Structures are given as structure tokens and as C-alpha cells.
XYZ file of C-alpha atoms in Angstrom:
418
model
C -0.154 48.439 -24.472
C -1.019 50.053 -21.365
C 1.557 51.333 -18.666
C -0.946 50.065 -15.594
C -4.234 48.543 -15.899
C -6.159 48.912 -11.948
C -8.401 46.341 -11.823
C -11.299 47.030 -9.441
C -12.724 51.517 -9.315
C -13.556 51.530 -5.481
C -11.541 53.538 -2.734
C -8.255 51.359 -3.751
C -8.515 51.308 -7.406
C -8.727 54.953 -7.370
C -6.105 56.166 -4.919
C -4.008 53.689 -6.784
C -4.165 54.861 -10.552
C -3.932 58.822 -9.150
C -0.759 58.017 -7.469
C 0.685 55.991 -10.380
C -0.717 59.208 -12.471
C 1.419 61.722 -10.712
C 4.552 59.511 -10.323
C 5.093 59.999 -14.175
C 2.484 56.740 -15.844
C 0.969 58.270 -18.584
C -1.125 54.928 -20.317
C -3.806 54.199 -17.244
C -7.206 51.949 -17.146
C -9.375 51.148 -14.432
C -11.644 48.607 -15.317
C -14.353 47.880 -12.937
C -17.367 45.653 -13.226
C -19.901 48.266 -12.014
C -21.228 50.998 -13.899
C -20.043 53.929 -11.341
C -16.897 54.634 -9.800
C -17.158 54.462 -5.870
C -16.960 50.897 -4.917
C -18.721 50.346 -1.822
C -18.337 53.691 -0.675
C -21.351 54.988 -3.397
C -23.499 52.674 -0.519
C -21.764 54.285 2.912
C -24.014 57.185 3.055
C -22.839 57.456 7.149
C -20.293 59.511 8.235
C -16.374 58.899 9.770
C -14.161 59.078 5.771
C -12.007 60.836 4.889
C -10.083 62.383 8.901
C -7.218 60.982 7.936
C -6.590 61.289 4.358
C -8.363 64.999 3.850
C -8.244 66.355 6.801
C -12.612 66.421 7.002
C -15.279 64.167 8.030
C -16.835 62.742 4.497
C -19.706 60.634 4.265
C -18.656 57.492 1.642
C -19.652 59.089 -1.708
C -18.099 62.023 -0.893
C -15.129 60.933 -0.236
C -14.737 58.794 -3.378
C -15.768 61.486 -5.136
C -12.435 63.583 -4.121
C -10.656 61.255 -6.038
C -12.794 60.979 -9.199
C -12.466 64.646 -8.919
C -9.152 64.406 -8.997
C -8.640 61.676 -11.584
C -10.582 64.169 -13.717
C -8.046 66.382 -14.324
C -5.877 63.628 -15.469
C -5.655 60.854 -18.275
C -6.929 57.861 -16.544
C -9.023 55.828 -19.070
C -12.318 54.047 -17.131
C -13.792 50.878 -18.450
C -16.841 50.527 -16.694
C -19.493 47.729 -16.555
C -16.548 45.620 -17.457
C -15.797 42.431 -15.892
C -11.830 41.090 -15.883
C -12.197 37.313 -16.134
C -8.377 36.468 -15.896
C -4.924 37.986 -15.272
C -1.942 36.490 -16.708
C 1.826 36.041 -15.132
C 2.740 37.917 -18.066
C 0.531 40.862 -17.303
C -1.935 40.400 -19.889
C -6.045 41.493 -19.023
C -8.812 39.416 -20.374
C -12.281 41.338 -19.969
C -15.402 40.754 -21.184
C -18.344 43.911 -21.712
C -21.664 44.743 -23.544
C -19.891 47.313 -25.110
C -16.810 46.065 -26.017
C -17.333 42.358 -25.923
C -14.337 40.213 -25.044
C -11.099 41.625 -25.542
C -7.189 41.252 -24.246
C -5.300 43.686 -22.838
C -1.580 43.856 -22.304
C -0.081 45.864 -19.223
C 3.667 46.796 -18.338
C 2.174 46.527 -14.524
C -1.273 45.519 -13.044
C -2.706 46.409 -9.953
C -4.925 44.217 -8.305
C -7.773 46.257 -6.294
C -11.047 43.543 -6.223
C -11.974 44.467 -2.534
C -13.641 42.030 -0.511
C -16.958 40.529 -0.205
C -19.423 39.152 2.692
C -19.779 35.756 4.216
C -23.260 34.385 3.244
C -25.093 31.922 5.486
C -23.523 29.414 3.316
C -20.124 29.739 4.646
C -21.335 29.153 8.499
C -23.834 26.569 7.823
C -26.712 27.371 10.130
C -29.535 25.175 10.716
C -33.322 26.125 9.575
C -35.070 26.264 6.671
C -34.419 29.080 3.201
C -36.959 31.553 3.907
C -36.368 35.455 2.163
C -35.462 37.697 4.973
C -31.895 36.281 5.405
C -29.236 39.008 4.091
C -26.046 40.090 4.099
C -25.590 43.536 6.645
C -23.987 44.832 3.036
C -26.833 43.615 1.216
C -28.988 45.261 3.357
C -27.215 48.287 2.891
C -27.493 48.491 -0.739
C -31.421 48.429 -0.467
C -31.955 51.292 1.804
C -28.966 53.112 0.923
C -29.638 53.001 -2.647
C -32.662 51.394 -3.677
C -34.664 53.183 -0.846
C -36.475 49.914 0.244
C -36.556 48.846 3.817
C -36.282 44.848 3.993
C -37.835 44.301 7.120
C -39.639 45.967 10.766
C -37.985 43.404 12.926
C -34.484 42.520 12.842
C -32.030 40.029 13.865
C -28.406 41.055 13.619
C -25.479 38.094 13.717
C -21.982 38.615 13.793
C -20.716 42.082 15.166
C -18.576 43.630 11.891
C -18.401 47.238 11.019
C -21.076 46.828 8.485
C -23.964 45.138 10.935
C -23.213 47.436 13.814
C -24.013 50.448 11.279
C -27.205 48.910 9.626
C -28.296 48.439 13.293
C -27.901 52.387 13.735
C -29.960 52.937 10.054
C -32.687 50.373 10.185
C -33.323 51.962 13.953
C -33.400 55.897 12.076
C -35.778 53.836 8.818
C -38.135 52.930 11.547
C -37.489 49.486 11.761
C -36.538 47.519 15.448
C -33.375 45.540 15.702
C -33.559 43.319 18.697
C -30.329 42.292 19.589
C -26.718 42.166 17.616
C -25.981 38.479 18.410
C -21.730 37.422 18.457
C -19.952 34.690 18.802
C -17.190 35.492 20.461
C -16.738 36.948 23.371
C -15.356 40.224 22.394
C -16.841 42.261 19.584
C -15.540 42.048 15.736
C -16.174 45.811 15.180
C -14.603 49.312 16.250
C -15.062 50.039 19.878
C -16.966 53.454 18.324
C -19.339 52.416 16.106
C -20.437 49.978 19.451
C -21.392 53.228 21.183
C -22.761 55.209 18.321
C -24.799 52.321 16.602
C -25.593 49.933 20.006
C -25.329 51.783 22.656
C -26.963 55.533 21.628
C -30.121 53.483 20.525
C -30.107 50.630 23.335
C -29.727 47.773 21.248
C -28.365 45.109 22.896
C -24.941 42.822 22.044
C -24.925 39.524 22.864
C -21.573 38.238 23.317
C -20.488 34.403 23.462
C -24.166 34.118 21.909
C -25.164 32.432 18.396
C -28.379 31.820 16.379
C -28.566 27.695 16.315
C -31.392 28.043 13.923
C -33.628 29.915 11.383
C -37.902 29.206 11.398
C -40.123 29.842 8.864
C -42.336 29.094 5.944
C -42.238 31.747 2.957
C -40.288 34.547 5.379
C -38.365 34.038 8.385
C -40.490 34.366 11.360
C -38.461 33.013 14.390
C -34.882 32.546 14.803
C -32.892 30.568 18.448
C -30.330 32.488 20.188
C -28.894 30.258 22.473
C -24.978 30.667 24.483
C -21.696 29.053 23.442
C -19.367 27.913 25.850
C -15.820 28.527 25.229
C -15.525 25.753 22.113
C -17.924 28.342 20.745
C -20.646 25.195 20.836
C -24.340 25.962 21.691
C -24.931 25.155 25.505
C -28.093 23.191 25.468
C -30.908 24.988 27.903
C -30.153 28.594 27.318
C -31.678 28.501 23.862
C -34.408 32.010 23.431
C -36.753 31.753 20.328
C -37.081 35.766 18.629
C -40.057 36.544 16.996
C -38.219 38.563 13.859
C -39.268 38.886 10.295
C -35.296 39.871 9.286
C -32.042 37.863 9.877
C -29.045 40.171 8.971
C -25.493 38.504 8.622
C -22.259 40.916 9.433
C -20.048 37.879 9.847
C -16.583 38.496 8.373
C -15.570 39.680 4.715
C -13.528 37.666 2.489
C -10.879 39.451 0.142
C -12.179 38.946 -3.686
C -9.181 36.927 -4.556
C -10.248 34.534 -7.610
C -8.037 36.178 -10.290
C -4.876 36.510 -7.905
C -5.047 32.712 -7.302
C -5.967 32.038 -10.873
C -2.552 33.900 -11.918
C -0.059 31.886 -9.789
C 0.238 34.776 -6.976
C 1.152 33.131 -3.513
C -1.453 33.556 -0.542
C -1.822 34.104 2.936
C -3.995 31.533 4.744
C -4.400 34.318 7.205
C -5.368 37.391 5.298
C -6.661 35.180 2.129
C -5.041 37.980 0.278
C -1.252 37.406 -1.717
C 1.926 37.881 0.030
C 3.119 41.282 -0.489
C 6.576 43.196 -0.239
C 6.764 46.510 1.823
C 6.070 48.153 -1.596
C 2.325 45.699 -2.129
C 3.945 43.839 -4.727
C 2.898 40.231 -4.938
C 4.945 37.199 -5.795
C 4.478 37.809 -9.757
C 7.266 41.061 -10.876
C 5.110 43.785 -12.429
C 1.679 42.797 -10.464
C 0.879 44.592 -7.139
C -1.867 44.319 -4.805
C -3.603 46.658 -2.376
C -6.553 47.723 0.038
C -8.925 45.210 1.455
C -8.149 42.301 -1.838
C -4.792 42.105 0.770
C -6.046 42.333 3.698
C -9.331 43.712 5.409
C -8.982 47.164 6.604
C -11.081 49.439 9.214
C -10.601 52.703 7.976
C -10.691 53.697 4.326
C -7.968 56.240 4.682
C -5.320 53.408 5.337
C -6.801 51.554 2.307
C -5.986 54.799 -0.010
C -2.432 54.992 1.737
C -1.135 51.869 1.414
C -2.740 52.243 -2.571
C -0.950 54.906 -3.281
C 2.224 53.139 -2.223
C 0.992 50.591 -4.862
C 0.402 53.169 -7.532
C 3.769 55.013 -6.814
C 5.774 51.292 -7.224
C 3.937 50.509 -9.996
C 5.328 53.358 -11.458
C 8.692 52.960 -10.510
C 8.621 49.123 -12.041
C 7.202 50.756 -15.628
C 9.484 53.665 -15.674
C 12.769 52.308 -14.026
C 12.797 48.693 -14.396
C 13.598 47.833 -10.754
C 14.870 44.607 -10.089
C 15.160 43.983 -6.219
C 18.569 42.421 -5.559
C 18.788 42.146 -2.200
C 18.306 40.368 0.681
C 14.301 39.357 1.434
C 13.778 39.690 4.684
C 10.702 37.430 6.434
C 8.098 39.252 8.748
C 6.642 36.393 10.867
C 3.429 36.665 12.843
C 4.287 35.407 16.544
C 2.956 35.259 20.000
C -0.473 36.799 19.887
C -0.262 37.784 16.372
C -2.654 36.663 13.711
C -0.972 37.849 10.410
C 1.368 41.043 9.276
C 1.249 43.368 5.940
C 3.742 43.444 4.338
C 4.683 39.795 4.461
C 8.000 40.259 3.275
C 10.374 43.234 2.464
C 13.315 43.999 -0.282
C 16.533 45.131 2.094
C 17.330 47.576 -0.885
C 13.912 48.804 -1.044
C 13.437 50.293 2.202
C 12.952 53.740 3.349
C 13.657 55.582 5.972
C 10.730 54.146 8.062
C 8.185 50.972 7.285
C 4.777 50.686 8.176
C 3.285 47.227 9.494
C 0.125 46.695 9.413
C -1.636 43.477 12.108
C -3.899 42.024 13.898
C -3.953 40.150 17.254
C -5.535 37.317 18.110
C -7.248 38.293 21.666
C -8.154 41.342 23.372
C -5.138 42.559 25.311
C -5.343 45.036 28.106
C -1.696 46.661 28.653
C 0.992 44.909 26.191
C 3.971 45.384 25.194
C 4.388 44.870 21.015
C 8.064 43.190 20.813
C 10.348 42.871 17.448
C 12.755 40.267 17.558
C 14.984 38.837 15.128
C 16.654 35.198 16.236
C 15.353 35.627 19.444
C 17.225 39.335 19.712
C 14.780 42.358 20.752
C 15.042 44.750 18.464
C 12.357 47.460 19.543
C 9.460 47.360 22.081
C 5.820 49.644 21.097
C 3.429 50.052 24.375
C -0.334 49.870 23.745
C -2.889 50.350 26.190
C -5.519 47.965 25.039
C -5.615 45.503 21.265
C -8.622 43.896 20.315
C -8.829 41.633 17.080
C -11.690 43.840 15.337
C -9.128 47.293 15.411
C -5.927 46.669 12.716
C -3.155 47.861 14.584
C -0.024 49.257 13.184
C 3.421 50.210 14.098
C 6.615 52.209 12.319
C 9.578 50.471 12.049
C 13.017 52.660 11.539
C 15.750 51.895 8.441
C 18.463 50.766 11.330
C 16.152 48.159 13.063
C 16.200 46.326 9.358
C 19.862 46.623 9.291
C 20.457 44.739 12.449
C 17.763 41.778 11.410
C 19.250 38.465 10.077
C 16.684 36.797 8.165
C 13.726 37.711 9.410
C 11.612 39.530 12.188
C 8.977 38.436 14.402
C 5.770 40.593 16.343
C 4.667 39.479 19.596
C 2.539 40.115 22.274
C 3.807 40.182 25.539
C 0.760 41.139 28.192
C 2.043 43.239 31.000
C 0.118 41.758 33.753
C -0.295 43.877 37.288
């Protein structure tokens, strides 16, 4: 049997089983279905990992590789090119390989690190015919990035995520020409910087409140509609453009890889479509934790490897000293302007000295005022200059603002206006 199995070897998986490593786990496997650690990061050849966590500016396989480095010089067993098929309440790991064929192992803990995946033109339905041309931003990514092909001269960029506001930046340097980066919305999805390093340094232009209504063409896509949305986010008949493009690139949301946590009985969030965690990433099953974007999407990688490493270090403590929470649960609860919080939920005895929440809002917000309440008390007040939904937000609560909570808490937004 196995201390910890990690399921999943990117940024998560790896920060995880190190920090379970060092807090005294001896019996560690990562299993991961690819045949490289890395994750995604083996495909983020840009810049902007690693400022937080190592002090440096990394491109993405470097900074994965400071890990495997450091895993290295431990015991960590890797299963690679191994895909888990199901995880079990009672902590048991059924994988299947080439190698190994199908086998069952048994875990004292389990960490769940899948990551998340891309929406596909499937999950927003638009009209037009199936011509080849239409792909993912990540997709996209993987072909120059690794497989050195460019997959088309003229490009078409919907939804405004991280990942299509960089492939704008590196089909421009591969010599292709990206029109326009077309969104929805009427504020971007993405980090205020990589708008200015990836759109604005190479004068592509954003679209806002914009959407394609439809894709043309025969054997490759040749045309695609833009047309305006009002505020229903419905096309407005008349302003429809038709784009001559030969590439339709989709950066429109990613969805946390959540089939085994569902398939073991772990309760969800509708909001993050990752499980409810505690304030040490625990899910609702004792023994199996949870962390990095298979919880919740994340902008920066460094918070992904922190809030691992929490997972790693409780994992630990659950093998080695049988902790059974037996205190009061105490509710966080999204309000006012808030679309969800991480943790969900926190163990009175469990916390530190500080906590660290983790949200998003729901609209941009100029000068606000982040409010804790508990009953309809205020608790503590944070100032921010400006929120946006496409930058995670995050705010450190003290031991004695728990102490005076009955029940629960509740983040707001309160917009300060003049």
C-alpha cells in the first residue's frame, strides 16, 4: 500500500507529492497519463513562472523542471503513460497502462491533481459548417510549441482567456496574422498584462461585447461573422462583418478535469465545477484532497503550487497522525458580487494563525470595498482599487476573525461610488 498516490504530474501533482515528501510520507506515486512530467507547462514556452514561488522569471518547462529536480533527490515513484480510470471512497486507484496493464492500487491518502481542460466549439454551439481550422488556443499551442507546425496564416481568435491572448502574441512572432481577438463580454476574460503584451504591443485588436454568429467553409474554414451582442449577450442583427480567415482559434473558458472526483462520491461546486474543499483542500471524502486548477481555475501557476503544497503537507498529516477534525465547520458563502470562494468550508480546530481565500467577482469593479460578515455582523473590510472577473483575487483572514464567526462567513462587494 502506498502512503499517497498524486494523481495527475503537472505543476500541482508535483508541488503536491514534494511537499507530502518532506512532511515525513515516505510510500509516494504520481501517476499521470502522459509520458513526461510537466503538465501543460512542457507547452508554455513564454515567459511570467515562477516570480512568486522562486523568486525568477521561468519560462513553463523550466519551471516544472525545478520541481522534477527536486523530486529527484527524493523517493517519489512516477507511473507515467498511465491512465487512472476510477478512485474509490475507500482510497483505492484503478489504472490501466501498456506496461503494466490494469492494476489496483490502495492509498492511505489520494490527491486529486487532473487540471483542467478547454471548452471546444461543442460546448457553445456555434452555427456553420465542420471545416479543419477550428482549434482550441491550447491546441494550437501544442502544435507550434511542440510539434513545430504552424496551423494557419490568418487567424480568428474567440473568447479572450490567458491562453488565446498568448497564441495571439506567438502566431504574430511564427509569421502568421491574427485579425482580431473577438469577446463576448464586455470586459476581457484574461490578465490586464498579457492584454498589453500580446494585443496591444502587436496592434491586434479586441473586440468586446462582439461574437462570431457563424463559421463558412467547405474543406477549411474560409470566412467566419463577427457581429455585436447587446447586453443579453444576443447577436444584434445589422452589425454582422464577414472575415476572410483560414484559422478559428477558441480561448473560451477551461473546465476543471473532474470525472473521477464525481465518479467517487466527492461533493461539487456548481461554480468552480471543482469539489468542495476545507481550508486544508480536503474534499468531502476523509483521506482524499484536491488541489490546483481540478478545484478551481487559477491565473498564476505559483498559487497553484502553494495551495498544492498545502495539499501535500495535509495529506501527510492525515497518513501520519490520523486527524480527525472535531470541530465546528464553519460555511464560507459567496455574496454580493461574489462568484465562488476556495476554501468552501473550514475545520474551527484546523486553523492557523492566518487563512487564505481565494475568489472571484462577478463584474469589473472600480474602487470597492471587500466586506466579511457573519449574521449580518462586519467582521473585517479589504480596499481594492479595481476587480475584474478574469484576475482571482485573494485576501488573508486572521485566527480571531474565525473566532468571532457563528456559522458561517460571507464576501461581498460593496462599490465605493464618488
Amino acid at each position: 500500500m502506498y502512503e499517497l498516490i498524486v494523481v495527475g504530474g503537472g505543476p500541482a501533482g508535483l508541488a503536491a507529492a514534494y511537499a507530502a515528501w518532506e512532511s515525513g510520507l515516505q510510500r509516494i506515486l504520481i501517476v499521470d497519463r502522459d509520458q513526461a512530467l510537466g503538465g501543460i507547462l512542457n507547452q508554455c514556452i513564454h515567459s511570467g513562472f515562477g516570480l512568486h514561488r522562486f523568486g525568477s522569471e521561468l519560462t513553463g518547462p523550466e519551471y516544472a523542471g525545478r520541481y522534477i529536480r527536486m523530486l529527484q533527490h527524493t523517493d517519489v515513484e512516477v507511473a507515467l503513460e498511465t491512465m487512472v480510470l476510477e478512485v474509490t471512497a475507500d482510497r483505492q486507484v484503478h489504472m490501466v497502462s501498456r506496461k503494466e496493464g490494469y492494476r489496483v492500487l490502495e492509498a492511505a491518502s489520494v490527491i486529486l491533481a487532473m487540471g483542467c481542460r478547454e471548452r471546444t466549439r461543442g460546448a457553445i454551439a456555434i452555427p456553420g459548417t465542420r471545416p479543419a481550422g477550428v482549434l482550441t488556443a491550447g491546441t494550437a499551442q501544442r502544435f507550434v510549441n511542440l510539434d513545430g507546425y504552424l496551423p494557419g496564416r490568418r487567424v480568428v481568435i474567440l473568447g479572450s482567456g490567458d491562453i488565446g491572448l498568448i497564441m495571439a502574441r506567438r502566431m504574430t512572432l511564427e509569421g502568421a496574422k491574427v485579425l482580431c481577438c473577438v469577446e463576448i463580454m464586455p470586459y476581457s476574460s484574461g490578465l490586464n498584462r498579457n492584454i498589453v503584451q500580446c494585443l496591444r504591443d502587436y496592434d491586434i485588436p479586441l473586440y468586446l461585447s462582439h461574437t462570431i454568429t457563424e463559421i463558412r467553409g467547405r474543406n477549411r474554414v474560409e470566412q467566419v461573422v463577427l457581429a455585436k451582442v447587446d447586453e443579453r449577450r444576443m447577436p444584434i442583427p445589422g452589425t454582422e462583418r464577414v472575415l476572410d480567415c483560414d484559422t478559428l482559434l477558441l480561448s473560451v473558458g477551461l473546465i476543471p478535469e473532474n470525472e473521477l472526483t464525481r465518479k467517487a462520491g466527492i461533493k461539487m461546486d456548481r461554480r468552480t465545477g471543482g469539489a468542495i474543499v476545507y481550508e486544508n483542500m480536503e474534499t468531502s471524502l476523509p483521506g482524499i484532497f484536491a488541489c490546483g486548477n481540478v478545484v478551481h481555475v487559477h491565473d498564476l501557476v505559483d498559487f497553484v503550487s502553494a495551495e498544492s503544497e498545502r495539499a501535500g503537507k495535509a495529506a501527510a498529516s492525515y497518513v501520519l497522525h490520523k486527524e480527525e477534525p472535531q470541530s465546528q465547520v464553519l460555511e464560507l458563502i459567496a455574496g454580493e458580487g461574489i462568484f465562488y470562494t476556495v476554501p468552501q468550508k473550514i475545520h474551527l480546530d484546523k486553523v492557523g494563525q492566518t487563512i487564505e481565500i481565494f475568489f472571484r467577482v462577478t463584474r469589473p469593479c472600480n474602487s470597492s470595498r471587500i466586506r466579511v460578515t457573519s449574521n449580518g455582523t462586519l467582521l473585517s473590510v479589504f480596499k481594492r482599487e479595481h476587480l475584474a472577473p478574469g484576475e482571482m483575487e485573494h485576501i488573508r483572514l486572521p485566527r480571531e476573525l474565525f473566532e468571532k464567526a457563528t456559522g458561517s462567513l460571507e464576501l461581498s462587494i460593496e462599490e465605493v461610488i464618488g
